[in-house]
Every structure is written in structure tokens, then in C-alpha cells.
Amino acid sequence: MIAALNARTSPGGLGVRFIVLLLSALCAKFVAGKYPAELKDPRIITAGELASKIGAKGEGEVWLSVLGEVYDVTAGRDFYGDGAGYGFFAGKDASPCFATGKFNEKGLEDSLNDLPVTQLGGVISWRDFYRNHETYTFLGLLEGLYYDQDGKPTEYMTITNERIKTMEAMKKKEL
């Protein structure tokens, strides 16, 4: 196929090089945004590293985590940076807050697995928002409550995923 493309492009294979570069760029974006379970060796991010990415003083990267999936939201610094309206989410995994709507330190104390399954829709909506956002990038998995040091789901995450499936089944029955 490459030979056929090369034959129909400019001399020296410039067309093929362009196509390879284009495909590489598209693949990089696809892999960056891939669902973590599909990644063979995801980057493991510690809580300390995540906590350092708050865009302090309007500089540096801004990261957040939802269900243990870490995203670079630096492009949204005006929303997520230090002192911004959603700045509370920077540098931490605030999954319970996304589910309950309590966007404060007290909301972080809630356990997703103690909430009614009907409340999990909020955290799933936000997770999907970050997964599908065109400028926010998936970086890796947060070691801790949801994933272990090898990027494997913890027992807590396994239970959370089962509860999410229950919630989704309930929604389908409603339709």
C-alpha cells in the first residue's frame, strides 16, 4: 500500500512522509485519549505528583483526576487554575465531589461506594467529559484508591465499576 501511495505522490516520497506524519499525529491523539483499561502500560502518577500540578500563580501545568484517571487540563487554566472557579479540582481526585455536587473538602470525605448508585451518574458524566474533551489529555492512572502501583484496578475500583454497571442497567430499564 505504501508503494502505491508513493507512486501517486510527489518525487522522493514526500507524500508518504506526510501521510505517515499525519497518521502518527492521529494515533498519538487517539492513544492519549484512550480508555485506561485499553492501555498496556499506563503511566502511574502518584498523589504527590498530582498535587504539584495546580497551576500556581498562573504558571505550570494543571492536572486533575476523576475515578483515578489523570487529565492535563492546562488548556482550561482559566477554569481550573489556582484561584479559578473550578480550581478546587486541580491537583487531586475529587470523584466523590463530582457525584454529590459538594465541591469542597467535606465532599472529598464521601465514599462513592456509600452513595446510592443513582448518584454515580454525575461522576460518570464528568469522567466522560474529560475522556472526550478535544484539548484535555489523559496522562495516566493515579496510584491510590482506584488503581495500584502497577495500574491495576483496586478492590475499591472493582466495586465502583460494578455499581456503575448497575446504575447503567437501571437507566436502560427506564428507557
Short mmCIF file of C-alpha atoms in Angstrom, two decimals:
data_model
loop_
_atom_site.label_atom_id
_atom_site.label_comp_id
_atom_site.label_asym_id
_atom_site.label_seq_id
_atom_site.Cartn_x
_atom_site.Cartn_y
_atom_site.Cartn_z
CA MET A 1 0.00 0.00 0.00
CA ILE A 2 2.84 2.40 0.86
CA ALA A 3 4.43 1.72 -2.53
CA ALA A 4 1.14 2.51 -4.24
CA LEU A 5 0.85 5.76 -2.29
CA ASN A 6 4.44 6.64 -3.06
CA ALA A 7 3.88 6.06 -6.77
CA ARG A 8 0.99 8.55 -6.76
CA THR A 9 2.72 11.27 -4.75
CA SER A 10 5.48 13.76 -5.28
CA PRO A 11 9.06 12.68 -6.01
CA GLY A 12 11.11 11.42 -3.07
CA GLY A 13 8.16 10.02 -1.22
CA LEU A 14 7.17 13.36 0.27
CA GLY A 15 3.51 12.32 0.12
CA VAL A 16 4.21 9.11 2.02
CA ARG A 17 6.14 11.01 4.68
CA PHE A 18 3.23 13.41 5.06
CA ILE A 19 0.77 10.54 5.41
CA VAL A 20 2.99 8.78 7.98
CA LEU A 21 3.31 12.02 9.99
CA LEU A 22 -0.42 12.61 9.79
CA LEU A 23 -1.21 9.06 10.90
CA SER A 24 1.34 9.32 13.71
CA ALA A 25 -0.28 12.52 14.98
CA LEU A 26 -3.74 10.98 14.82
CA CYS A 27 -2.57 7.83 16.60
CA ALA A 28 -0.86 9.88 19.32
CA LYS A 29 -4.10 11.77 19.98
CA PHE A 30 -6.09 8.53 19.96
CA VAL A 31 -3.72 6.80 22.39
CA ALA A 32 -3.57 9.86 24.65
CA GLY A 33 -7.33 9.80 24.99
CA LYS A 34 -7.76 6.03 25.20
CA TYR A 35 -9.72 4.46 27.98
CA PRO A 36 -7.19 3.39 30.63
CA ALA A 37 -8.20 -0.28 30.61
CA GLU A 38 -7.16 -0.41 26.94
CA LEU A 39 -3.61 0.77 27.65
CA LYS A 40 -0.97 -1.90 28.09
CA ASP A 41 1.45 0.11 30.26
CA PRO A 42 -0.26 3.24 31.52
CA ARG A 43 1.79 5.89 33.25
CA ILE A 44 1.34 5.68 37.03
CA ILE A 45 1.04 9.05 38.75
CA THR A 46 1.50 9.49 42.49
CA ALA A 47 -0.70 11.69 44.66
CA GLY A 48 2.34 13.90 45.31
CA GLU A 49 2.97 14.48 41.62
CA LEU A 50 -0.71 15.21 41.01
CA ALA A 51 -0.83 17.62 43.97
CA SER A 52 2.02 19.64 42.45
CA LYS A 53 0.05 20.34 39.24
CA ILE A 54 -2.29 23.14 40.31
CA GLY A 55 -1.10 25.93 38.04
CA ALA A 56 0.07 28.01 41.00
CA LYS A 57 0.40 31.74 40.32
CA GLY A 58 -0.93 31.24 36.81
CA GLU A 59 2.02 29.11 35.76
CA GLY A 60 2.78 25.44 35.29
CA GLU A 61 0.57 22.54 34.42
CA VAL A 62 -2.91 21.92 35.77
CA TRP A 63 -3.95 18.32 36.30
CA LEU A 64 -6.98 16.70 37.87
CA SER A 65 -8.20 13.18 38.39
CA VAL A 66 -11.61 11.56 38.20
CA LEU A 67 -12.02 7.89 39.14
CA GLY A 68 -8.24 7.62 39.19
CA GLU A 69 -7.83 8.82 35.60
CA VAL A 70 -5.47 11.81 35.47
CA TYR A 71 -6.04 14.53 32.88
CA ASP A 72 -4.00 17.54 31.85
CA VAL A 73 -6.45 20.45 31.85
CA THR A 74 -3.81 23.17 31.46
CA ALA A 75 -5.63 24.42 28.36
CA GLY A 76 -8.52 25.26 30.71
CA ARG A 77 -6.33 27.17 33.19
CA ASP A 78 -8.94 29.95 33.34
CA PHE A 79 -11.36 27.38 34.78
CA TYR A 80 -9.08 25.01 36.70
CA GLY A 81 -6.04 27.06 37.64
CA ASP A 82 -5.15 28.28 41.10
CA GLY A 83 -7.94 30.58 42.30
CA ALA A 84 -10.25 29.84 39.34
CA GLY A 85 -13.87 28.72 39.71
CA TYR A 86 -13.05 25.02 39.35
CA GLY A 87 -9.58 25.36 40.88
CA PHE A 88 -10.68 23.14 43.75
CA PHE A 89 -10.40 20.12 41.44
CA ALA A 90 -6.79 20.81 40.44
CA GLY A 91 -4.14 18.55 41.90
CA LYS A 92 -6.47 15.91 43.33
CA ASP A 93 -9.02 13.23 42.63
CA ALA A 94 -12.35 14.75 43.59
CA SER A 95 -14.57 11.92 42.33
CA PRO A 96 -16.98 11.98 45.29
CA CYS A 97 -17.49 15.71 44.71
CA PHE A 98 -18.43 15.11 41.08
CA ALA A 99 -21.07 12.63 42.27
CA THR A 100 -22.52 14.64 45.15
CA GLY A 101 -22.06 18.21 43.98
CA LYS A 102 -20.25 19.09 47.24
CA PHE A 103 -17.27 20.92 45.77
CA ASN A 104 -15.30 21.32 48.98
CA GLU A 105 -13.00 19.42 51.34
CA LYS A 106 -16.01 17.91 53.14
CA GLY A 107 -17.20 16.46 49.79
CA LEU A 108 -13.87 14.67 49.41
CA GLU A 109 -14.67 12.65 52.54
CA ASP A 110 -17.63 10.91 50.91
CA SER A 111 -17.10 7.39 49.60
CA LEU A 112 -18.57 6.64 46.17
CA ASN A 113 -19.42 3.15 47.36
CA ASP A 114 -21.53 4.51 50.23
CA LEU A 115 -23.64 6.65 47.90
CA PRO A 116 -26.79 5.38 46.21
CA VAL A 117 -25.96 4.03 42.74
CA THR A 118 -28.30 6.67 41.30
CA GLN A 119 -25.78 9.34 42.38
CA LEU A 120 -22.92 7.86 40.35
CA GLY A 121 -24.20 9.41 37.13
CA GLY A 122 -22.54 12.73 37.94
CA VAL A 123 -19.06 11.30 38.28
CA ILE A 124 -19.51 9.24 35.11
CA SER A 125 -20.66 12.32 33.17
CA TRP A 126 -17.60 14.25 34.29
CA ARG A 127 -15.25 11.32 33.57
CA ASP A 128 -16.68 11.06 30.07
CA PHE A 129 -16.39 14.83 29.63
CA TYR A 130 -12.64 14.65 30.29
CA ARG A 131 -12.18 11.48 28.25
CA ASN A 132 -13.81 13.03 25.21
CA HIS A 133 -12.62 16.62 25.50
CA GLU A 134 -10.66 17.72 22.47
CA THR A 135 -7.98 19.66 24.37
CA TYR A 136 -7.75 17.89 27.74
CA THR A 137 -5.39 14.93 27.61
CA PHE A 138 -5.39 11.66 29.51
CA LEU A 139 -1.99 11.32 31.21
CA GLY A 140 -2.16 8.16 33.27
CA LEU A 141 -3.59 6.50 36.34
CA LEU A 142 -3.45 7.80 39.89
CA GLU A 143 -1.94 5.33 42.32
CA GLY A 144 -4.15 5.02 45.35
CA LEU A 145 -7.83 4.41 45.91
CA TYR A 146 -8.74 3.36 42.35
CA TYR A 147 -5.51 1.88 40.93
CA ASP A 148 -2.49 0.20 42.49
CA GLN A 149 1.19 0.94 41.78
CA ASP A 150 1.02 -1.31 38.70
CA GLY A 151 -2.07 0.39 37.26
CA LYS A 152 -4.38 -2.48 38.14
CA PRO A 153 -7.84 -1.64 39.50
CA THR A 154 -8.07 -1.90 43.28
CA GLU A 155 -10.86 -3.75 45.04
CA TYR A 156 -12.50 -0.37 45.64
CA MET A 157 -12.43 0.39 41.89
CA THR A 158 -13.79 -3.06 41.06
CA ILE A 159 -16.73 -2.47 43.40
CA THR A 160 -17.22 1.04 41.99
CA ASN A 161 -17.26 -0.34 38.44
CA GLU A 162 -19.84 -2.98 39.40
CA ARG A 163 -22.02 -0.28 40.93
CA ILE A 164 -21.64 1.85 37.78
CA LYS A 165 -22.79 -1.10 35.67
CA THR A 166 -25.82 -1.48 37.97
CA MET A 167 -26.63 2.22 37.53
CA GLU A 168 -26.31 1.94 33.74
CA ALA A 169 -28.59 -1.14 33.69
CA MET A 170 -31.16 0.78 35.74
CA LYS A 171 -31.05 3.63 33.23
CA LYS A 172 -31.59 1.26 30.32
CA LYS A 173 -34.64 -0.24 32.00
CA GLU A 174 -36.09 3.26 32.39
CA LEU A 175 -35.84 3.83 28.63
#
